[in-house]
Amino acid sequence: MNNKKLNKKFSHNNKWRYLIYYAILAAMIIFIINEYMNGLKSQHIKYSDFVKAINQNKVSEVQISKDKLIIIPKVKNDANKGKVLYTERIDDPDLVKKLDSAKVKYGGIPQENSAIKGFFVNWVLPFIIIAFLLQLFLGKLNKKMGSGVMSFGKNTAKIYAESETGVNFKDVAGQEEAKESLVEIVDFLHNSQRYVEIGARLPKGALLVGPPGTGKTLLAKAVAGEAKVPFFSISGSAFVEMFVGMGAARVRDLFQQAQEKAPCIVFIDEIDAIGKSRDGNVSGNDEREQTLNQLLAEMDGFDSSKGVVILAATNRPEVLDKALLRPGRFDRRVIVDRPDLKGREDILKVHIRGVKVSPDVDLNSIAKATPGAVGADLANIINEAALRAVKNHRFQVNQGDLEEAVEVIIAGKEKKDRILSPEEKQQVAFHEVGHALVAALLKHTDPVHKITIVPRTMGSLGYTMQLPEEEKYLNTKAEMLDQICVMLGGRSAEEVKFNSISTGAANDIERATQAARRMVTIYGMTDRFDMMGLESMQNRYLDGRPAQNCSAETASIIDEETLKIIRMCHKKARALLKDNIELLIIISKRLIEKETLMGDEFMGIIKEYKEKKKEESSKGNLISD
Ligand code: ADP
Ligand code: MG
Ligand code: ZN
């Protein structure tokens, strides 16, 4: 918007014209100042007054120059305020006589020979000073406009400013949930006035969290593009390389610039580089800490009603300093996860837009072949395929090119990014459906919200998410047992279906054991120990682990009791799944197809299955009748 106008004004072509304007302006200012200063220092009097002053013995010295007489009075009274008086030198042959008789000293002007110096002091020096100030001002301006606009400020910050990112939400595919939560920010940037008028407190910042290459940077730019506001970005790692004190200064600079350009977006990429937790690291990195503190201070200090929104991205949210996540800072989190099947297909569609393709191309099958791939991988695959087509002297990309590219990109990544093989995918699918199905079949459990086998960087290969219907502060024993059954449902499904088990249950096992143990030691839920407290949570804040306060023998009985609970729950989960193995298979197949099932879809499948069963059995009854 007005940013663009400024860009134009200071574009390279007009640079010299503006310099000349400034030079003329400076010359005029200096002239006026010189005149004014002279006026302050000296005052003109009439020759007759001069003669009178001599006669009254008021003159101490007279300096005679070519065209004027400079008179230094004896008494510095109020009238002349210590000013030097001067008068014209007129033809007065008696002047010397008059001066002699009044005993006035006289001579030439002592500094008259230093006209060059005077010129220097009065003209050149101010000019240099003004030029220097101008340079400073323009340097700042230059930084504000981003690099490359007017590059005579040295060492401009590594802050990238774009007046228009040219990226829109439609360029970001497969991140519908993330986009949904960012729409609000776009709207806010668009009509910040409306929010201010109604008195709403505006969001200050959002943290984009997700594995590398999923489109976090892209999304941030898209928010700026959608809202049509300037985009300032800086990378967290750029701060770390800097000299001491520079990081904090740059943060200050960034926010200052942003506020002048509001509404706008400030994007801090890789914020974990500066935002790492401050405590628990003894060596300490002063520079980073200073930078982080400055960032926190700026975030608290600035006025969000102006329409500055801060976005930050990280793929390691767990290392971030808690202070960053407090309300009023990055209080919103937007998860930018690996795309599922449909998402991958959409991303492929986005990237194939500019590429000529033959009619045989089937992006759906490419999406199917790339579970776990992120947006950056898919963009790479399209590009690789196009390169291959050129290499083979074709004018269109065909399916073979794409398939080959999948091999190159995926094999090139050596599975280190957890791209699942079909067998693994199946195992993971049954495991997750195991959790979900046990949850659905038991009474005291939370409803299933989402099942997915899209691998996560932050944790397991898939997950089942349950959301309680209402906030809960108390759990009954029955609920705790059912929850443990759900946790063990994943492994149980693997057993029931494949008769082989995998390492995928490690986290489930840990959580289930912990829960069972607490039932024994803290919640008094076993007959064996009745209401005896065996662990205390006193030192929870020291190392987070409850302390056992019992004898060694009791400790081993605790283990036994814990194992008993686990055994019981495991058996129950396995039995449930065995009884419902048809349902397990149906749902797992659907999950493998779609990669993500939402809760209502999942319940729909179960309901449909049960109705079918009912029909069948009533038909069966009819026949047997
Ligand atoms: P991140 O910042 O999460 O590491 P980037 O935003 O830098 O990932 O993504 C790198 C590139 O991958 C993008 O420039 C874009 O070409 C492609 N890409 C990633 N995610 C998507 C997506 N969801 N839709 C379209 N393209 C994507
Ligand atoms: Mg990025
Ligand atoms: Zn599991």
PDB file of N, CA and C and ligand atoms in Angstrom, residues 431-432 435 487 490 504-505 508, ligand 3:
ATOM      1  N   HIS A 431      -3.082 -51.033  14.742  1.00  0.00           N
ATOM      2  CA  HIS A 431      -2.761 -50.595  16.100  1.00  0.00           C
ATOM      3  C   HIS A 431      -3.671 -49.434  16.521  1.00  0.00           C
ATOM      4  N   GLU A 432      -3.762 -48.442  15.667  1.00  0.00           N
ATOM      5  CA  GLU A 432      -4.553 -47.261  16.034  1.00  0.00           C
ATOM      6  C   GLU A 432      -6.034 -47.593  16.134  1.00  0.00           C
ATOM      7  N   HIS A 435      -6.841 -49.079  19.447  1.00  0.00           N
ATOM      8  CA  HIS A 435      -7.127 -48.094  20.495  1.00  0.00           C
ATOM      9  C   HIS A 435      -8.563 -47.583  20.375  1.00  0.00           C
ATOM     10  N   MET A 487      -5.373 -47.820  26.208  1.00  0.00           N
ATOM     11  CA  MET A 487      -3.947 -47.687  25.935  1.00  0.00           C
ATOM     12  C   MET A 487      -3.354 -49.003  25.448  1.00  0.00           C
ATOM     13  N   GLY A 490      -4.004 -50.899  21.377  1.00  0.00           N
ATOM     14  CA  GLY A 490      -3.182 -50.860  20.166  1.00  0.00           C
ATOM     15  C   GLY A 490      -2.409 -52.145  19.983  1.00  0.00           C
ATOM     16  N   GLY A 504       5.855 -50.548  18.287  1.00  0.00           N
ATOM     17  CA  GLY A 504       5.037 -49.335  18.240  1.00  0.00           C
ATOM     18  C   GLY A 504       4.275 -49.008  19.512  1.00  0.00           C
ATOM     19  N   ALA A 505       4.328 -49.909  20.492  1.00  0.00           N
ATOM     20  CA  ALA A 505       3.487 -49.703  21.667  1.00  0.00           C
ATOM     21  C   ALA A 505       4.249 -49.144  22.861  1.00  0.00           C
ATOM     22  N   ASP A 508       2.549 -46.390  24.722  1.00  0.00           N
ATOM     23  CA  ASP A 508       1.322 -46.869  25.361  1.00  0.00           C
ATOM     24  C   ASP A 508       1.658 -47.600  26.649  1.00  0.00           C
TER      25      ASP A 508
HETATM   26 ZN    ZN B   3      -0.594 -46.928  20.552  1.00  0.00          ZN
END
